[in-house]
CSV table of C-alpha atoms in Angstrom, one decimal:
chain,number,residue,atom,x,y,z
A,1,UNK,CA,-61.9,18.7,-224.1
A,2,UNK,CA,-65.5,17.9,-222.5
A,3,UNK,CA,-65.6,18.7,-218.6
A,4,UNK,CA,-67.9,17.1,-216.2
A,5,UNK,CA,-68.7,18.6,-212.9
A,6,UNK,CA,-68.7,15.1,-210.6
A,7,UNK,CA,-68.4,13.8,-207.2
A,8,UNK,CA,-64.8,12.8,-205.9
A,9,UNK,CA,-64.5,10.5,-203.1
A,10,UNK,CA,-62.4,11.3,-199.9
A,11,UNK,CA,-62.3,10.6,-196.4
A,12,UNK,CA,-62.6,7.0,-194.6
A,13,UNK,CA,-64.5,3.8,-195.3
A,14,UNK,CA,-68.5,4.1,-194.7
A,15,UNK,CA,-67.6,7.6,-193.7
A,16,UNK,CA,-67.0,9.3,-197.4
A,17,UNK,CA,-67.2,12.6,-197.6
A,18,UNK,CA,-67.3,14.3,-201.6
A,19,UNK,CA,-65.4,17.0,-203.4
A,20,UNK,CA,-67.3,18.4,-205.9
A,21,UNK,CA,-64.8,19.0,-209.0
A,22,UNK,CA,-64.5,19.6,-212.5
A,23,UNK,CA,-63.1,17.0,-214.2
A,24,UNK,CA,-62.2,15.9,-217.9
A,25,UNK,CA,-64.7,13.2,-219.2
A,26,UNK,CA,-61.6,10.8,-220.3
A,27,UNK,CA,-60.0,10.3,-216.9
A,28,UNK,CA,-61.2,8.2,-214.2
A,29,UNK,CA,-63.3,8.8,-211.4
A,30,UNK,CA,-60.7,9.0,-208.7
A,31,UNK,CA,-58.2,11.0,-211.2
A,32,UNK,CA,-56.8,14.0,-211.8
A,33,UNK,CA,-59.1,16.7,-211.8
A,34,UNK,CA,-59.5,20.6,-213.1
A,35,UNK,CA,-60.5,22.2,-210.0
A,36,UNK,CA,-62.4,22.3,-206.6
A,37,UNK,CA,-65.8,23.6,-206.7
A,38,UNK,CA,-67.1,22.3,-203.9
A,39,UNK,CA,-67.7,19.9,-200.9
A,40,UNK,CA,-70.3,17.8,-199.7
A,41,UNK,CA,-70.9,15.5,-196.5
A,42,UNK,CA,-74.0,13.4,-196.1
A,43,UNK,CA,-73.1,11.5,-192.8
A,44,UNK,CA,-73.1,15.1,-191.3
A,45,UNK,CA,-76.8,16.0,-189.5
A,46,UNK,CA,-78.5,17.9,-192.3
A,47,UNK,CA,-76.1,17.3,-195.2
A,48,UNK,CA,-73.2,20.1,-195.2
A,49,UNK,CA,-72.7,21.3,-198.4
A,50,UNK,CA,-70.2,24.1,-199.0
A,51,UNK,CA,-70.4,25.7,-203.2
A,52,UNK,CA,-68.1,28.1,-204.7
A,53,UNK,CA,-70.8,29.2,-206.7
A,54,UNK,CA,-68.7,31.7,-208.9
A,55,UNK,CA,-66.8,28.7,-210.3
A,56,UNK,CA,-69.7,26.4,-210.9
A,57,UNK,CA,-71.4,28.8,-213.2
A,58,UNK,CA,-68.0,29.3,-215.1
A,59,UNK,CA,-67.7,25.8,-215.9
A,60,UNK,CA,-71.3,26.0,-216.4
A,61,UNK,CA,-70.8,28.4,-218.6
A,62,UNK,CA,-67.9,26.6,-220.4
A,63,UNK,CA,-70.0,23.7,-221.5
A,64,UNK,CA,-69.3,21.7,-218.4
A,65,UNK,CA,-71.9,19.0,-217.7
A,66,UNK,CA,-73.1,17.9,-214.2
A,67,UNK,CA,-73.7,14.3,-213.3
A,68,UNK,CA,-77.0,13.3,-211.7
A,69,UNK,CA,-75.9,13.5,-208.4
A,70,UNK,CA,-74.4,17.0,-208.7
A,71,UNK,CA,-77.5,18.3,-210.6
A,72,UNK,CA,-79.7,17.3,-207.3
A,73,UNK,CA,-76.7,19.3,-205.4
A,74,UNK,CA,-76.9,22.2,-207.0
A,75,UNK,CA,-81.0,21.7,-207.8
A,76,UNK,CA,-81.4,21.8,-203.8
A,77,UNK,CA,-79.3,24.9,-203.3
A,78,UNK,CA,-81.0,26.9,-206.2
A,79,UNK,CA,-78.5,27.0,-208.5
A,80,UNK,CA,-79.4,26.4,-212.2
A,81,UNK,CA,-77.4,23.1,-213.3
């Protein structure tokens, strides 16, 4: 099974906030998912994003892959992606 760490949609039209979740490459976008890792809101003033940083570096670790979006995430809070 490959895992993808990825952004999951949730919250109201033109006001989406993000999970960030690991995820198995074969189901969709929207799917099931492995586990929270995270959360992130860009409507909020300065972009609240909350990591569980533990859990990221164990899927990391796993041979979980982040998408381009979550690779700028983590990039911007210093964590190796």
């Amino acid at each position: 099974m490959s895992v993808k760490i990825r952004l999951f949609k949730v919250g109201r039209k033109h006001q989406g906030s993000f999970r960030i979740v690991a995820q198995d490459t074969k189901t969709k976008r929207g799917g099931r998912f492995l586990e929270i890792l995270g959360s992130f809101n860009p409507s909020e003033l300065g972009k609240k994003i909350i990591l569980k940083g533990e859990r990221i570096n164990f899927w990391l670790s796993k041979g979980a892959k982040p998408t381009e979006a979550v690779a700028k995430i983590l990039k911007s809070n210093g964590r190796p992606s």
